[in-house]
């Protein structure tokens, strides 16, 4: 039993247990709030073969994510689409996106990863702020402020003060997937847990949220380079 690592336990008012294997092969256990650690271990042990198989598949999938090279023709995600990178000797800003491709000034090639991240962060703040304002207005749920973070495992979060936090990596996802994460966090301002009431509110604001939620779960490994 000791060789099965539980990476995170989330206790809520739920009555049942749920196991989730993330894209990085980590194991998340969702349990009733008063469930003992011993009980959780027994559940995990009972499901050990299922866990092992799912973690194996997750690791194989993650390995298929190629390490990005900042060279001509390399593809980079933006709003769910892949755009090729072209390097120019002309004196340009560090990076330009012309709606068809990324253009990187050759003098910034050595620091290309940092250049891309700065660009992604700027776009994330602009686009996500726009979506938050839209869904805040349509739902009538007010928020405090928006922060863009470096989080790798949490696409969004909501603070007790109504601050909304989003990972910059989210800007690589399709707009509707971004909308799902935005709506998810906006609803958390009023509903602090993932109760039926919470999901009902999400569904009212974004009826097709399940499809976008599943897309994120299946493709989040693509957001790393």
C-alpha positions as MATLAB code, in Angstrom:
seq = 'XXXXXXXXXXXXXXXXXXXXXXXXXXXXXXXXXXXXXXXXXXXXXXXXXXXXXXXXXXXXXXXXXXXXXXXXXXXXXXXXXXXXXXXXXXXXXXXXXXXXXXXXXXXXXXXXXXXXXXXXXXXXXXXXXXXXXXXXXXXXXXXXXXXXXXXXXXXXXXXXXXXXXXXXXXXXXXXXXXXXXXXXXXXXXXXXXXXXXXXXXXXXXXXXXXXXXXXXXXXXXXXXX';
ca = [
       0.000    0.000    0.000;
       2.906    2.330    0.755;
       4.122    2.389   -2.848;
       0.958    4.151   -4.080;
       1.568    7.864   -3.664;
      -1.440   10.077   -2.999;
      -0.487   13.522   -4.249;
      -3.518   15.382   -2.943;
      -6.610   14.674   -0.859;
      -9.619   16.952   -1.254;
     -12.220   16.544    1.479;
     -15.718   17.925    0.900;
     -19.283   17.193    2.006;
     -19.596   14.532   -0.667;
     -20.698   11.018    0.310;
     -18.558    9.040   -2.097;
     -14.893    8.723   -3.059;
     -13.464    9.692   -6.432;
      -9.985    9.123   -7.852;
      -8.476   11.330  -10.534;
      -5.230   10.891  -12.447;
      -3.941   14.243  -13.697;
      -2.018   14.743  -16.942;
       1.276   14.650  -14.997;
       0.240   11.245  -13.544;
      -0.384   12.635  -10.056;
      -3.167   11.027   -8.015;
      -5.951   13.176   -6.573;
      -8.412   11.650   -4.119;
     -11.746   13.348   -3.435;
     -13.212   12.096   -0.190;
     -15.977   12.791    2.351;
     -14.742   15.425    4.797;
     -14.638   13.050    7.786;
     -13.045   10.100    5.985;
      -9.947    8.834    7.783;
      -6.594    8.541    6.043;
      -6.697    4.789    6.671;
     -10.021    4.524    4.822;
      -8.626    6.557    1.933;
      -5.587    4.271    1.748;
      -7.847    1.224    1.562;
      -9.815    2.758   -1.315;
      -6.581    3.557   -3.140;
      -5.208    0.063   -2.567;
      -8.404   -1.490   -3.877;
      -8.048    0.547   -7.063;
      -4.268    0.099   -7.338;
      -4.302   -1.685  -10.710;
      -6.632    0.917  -12.251;
      -4.420    3.693  -10.843;
      -1.254    2.073  -12.188;
      -2.711    1.701  -15.685;
      -4.037    5.271  -15.789;
      -0.723    6.686  -14.552;
       1.155    4.687  -17.176;
      -1.078    6.109  -19.928;
      -0.681    9.637  -18.555;
       3.118    9.358  -18.529;
       3.188    8.012  -22.090;
       0.950   10.839  -23.252;
       3.089   13.426  -21.489;
       6.255   12.059  -23.122;
       4.731   12.742  -26.530;
       4.861   16.464  -25.769;
       7.905   17.560  -27.713;
      10.358   19.968  -26.129;
       9.933   23.209  -28.028;
      12.821   24.513  -30.113;
      12.807   28.173  -30.986;
      13.608   27.702  -34.658;
      11.877   28.469  -37.944;
       8.763   26.373  -38.406;
       8.261   25.352  -34.775;
       4.602   25.468  -33.746;
       3.199   27.300  -30.717;
      -0.308   27.232  -29.302;
      -2.449   30.335  -28.970;
      -6.200   30.249  -28.300;
      -6.375   26.600  -29.308;
      -4.575   26.917  -32.638;
      -0.970   26.162  -33.574;
       1.000   28.920  -35.294;
       4.460   28.588  -36.805;
       7.421   30.600  -35.618;
       9.575   32.595  -38.025;
      12.809   34.291  -37.069;
      13.802   37.541  -38.719;
      16.997   39.596  -38.775;
      14.988   42.798  -39.003;
      14.782   45.106  -36.023;
      11.399   44.248  -34.578;
       9.934   44.190  -31.091;
      11.017   40.913  -29.441;
       7.967   39.070  -30.767;
       5.050   39.833  -33.076;
       1.894   37.831  -33.748;
       0.325   38.686  -37.113;
      -2.709   36.356  -36.807;
      -0.967   33.788  -39.015;
       2.389   33.239  -37.333;
       4.811   34.338  -34.642;
       7.747   36.495  -35.741;
      10.733   36.542  -33.399;
      13.612   38.986  -33.726;
      16.878   37.028  -34.062;
      18.566   39.003  -31.295;
      16.133   37.479  -28.798;
      16.529   33.827  -29.801;
      18.678   32.982  -26.774;
      15.952   34.276  -24.464;
      13.048   33.133  -26.630;
      11.296   31.162  -23.911;
      11.169   34.174  -21.602;
      10.032   36.364  -24.510;
       7.178   33.970  -25.290;
       6.108   33.758  -21.653;
       6.016   37.550  -21.311;
       3.914   37.751  -24.483;
       1.573   34.981  -23.323;
       1.108   36.710  -19.946;
       0.209   39.996  -21.599;
      -2.312   38.324  -23.897;
      -3.707   36.253  -21.036;
      -4.396   39.325  -18.930;
      -6.054   41.147  -21.815;
      -8.216   38.270  -23.065;
      -9.138   36.823  -19.675;
     -10.019   40.266  -18.280;
     -12.374   40.711  -21.212;
     -14.059   37.332  -20.587;
     -14.323   37.908  -16.837;
     -16.004   41.275  -17.406;
     -18.444   39.668  -19.830;
     -19.510   36.804  -17.587;
     -19.481   38.908  -14.434;
     -21.924   41.272  -16.114;
     -24.209   38.541  -17.488;
     -24.293   36.605  -14.195;
     -24.487   39.587  -11.869;
     -21.601   38.202   -9.802;
     -19.058   40.892   -8.930;
     -15.340   40.264   -8.518;
     -12.507   42.301   -7.033;
      -9.456   41.998   -9.312;
      -7.700   39.664  -11.737;
      -4.201   38.216  -11.390;
      -2.186   36.219  -13.916;
      -0.032   33.568  -12.236;
       2.710   31.065  -13.056;
       0.636   28.160  -11.728;
       1.237   24.843  -13.493;
      -1.475   22.694  -11.912;
      -4.239   25.180  -11.165;
      -5.756   26.922  -14.157;
      -7.779   29.219  -11.961;
      -8.592   30.015   -8.349;
     -10.770   32.386   -6.361;
      -9.752   34.073   -3.105;
     -12.024   34.860   -0.186;
     -11.800   38.541   -1.183;
     -13.171   37.839   -4.650;
      -9.824   38.033   -6.431;
      -9.642   35.793   -9.497;
      -6.341   34.133  -10.377;
      -5.567   32.478  -13.706;
      -2.496   30.686  -15.060;
      -0.962   32.394  -18.089;
      -0.844   28.976  -19.786;
      -4.606   29.138  -20.151;
      -4.182   31.530  -23.110;
      -3.073   28.512  -25.162;
      -6.538   26.950  -24.830;
      -9.515   27.591  -27.123;
     -11.628   30.586  -26.137;
     -14.552   28.432  -24.991;
     -12.233   26.506  -22.675;
     -11.006   29.801  -21.233;
     -14.656   30.758  -20.779;
     -15.238   27.559  -18.795;
     -12.392   28.318  -16.372;
     -13.522   31.949  -16.073;
     -17.124   30.965  -15.306;
     -15.908   28.264  -12.894;
     -14.000   30.826  -10.829;
     -16.688   33.507  -11.023;
     -19.251   31.076   -9.605;
     -16.814   30.225   -6.789;
     -17.241   33.801   -5.543;
     -20.728   32.762   -4.427;
     -20.353   28.988   -4.091;
     -17.127   27.992   -2.333;
     -17.317   24.246   -2.998;
     -18.227   21.978   -5.893;
     -21.756   21.262   -4.736;
     -24.676   20.528   -7.050;
     -25.709   24.157   -6.595;
     -22.277   25.232   -7.851;
     -22.459   23.120  -11.015;
     -26.051   24.155  -11.650;
     -24.960   27.799  -11.659;
     -22.056   27.024  -14.003;
     -24.463   25.262  -16.362;
     -26.891   28.193  -16.384;
     -24.101   30.590  -17.377;
     -22.288   28.203  -19.741;
     -24.601   25.336  -20.824;
     -21.919   23.379  -22.707;
     -19.314   23.574  -19.957;
     -18.790   19.780  -19.676;
     -17.335   19.546  -23.173;
     -14.854   22.334  -22.431;
     -14.009   20.896  -19.022;
     -13.180   17.540  -20.636;
     -11.108   19.200  -23.369;
      -8.956   20.873  -20.731;
      -8.515   17.640  -18.826;
      -7.468   15.753  -21.968;
      -5.175   18.412  -23.442;
      -3.613   20.309  -20.551;
      -0.304   18.520  -21.151;
       0.060   20.588  -24.349;
       0.492   23.801  -22.363;
       4.060   23.065  -21.272;
       7.255   23.820  -23.167;
];
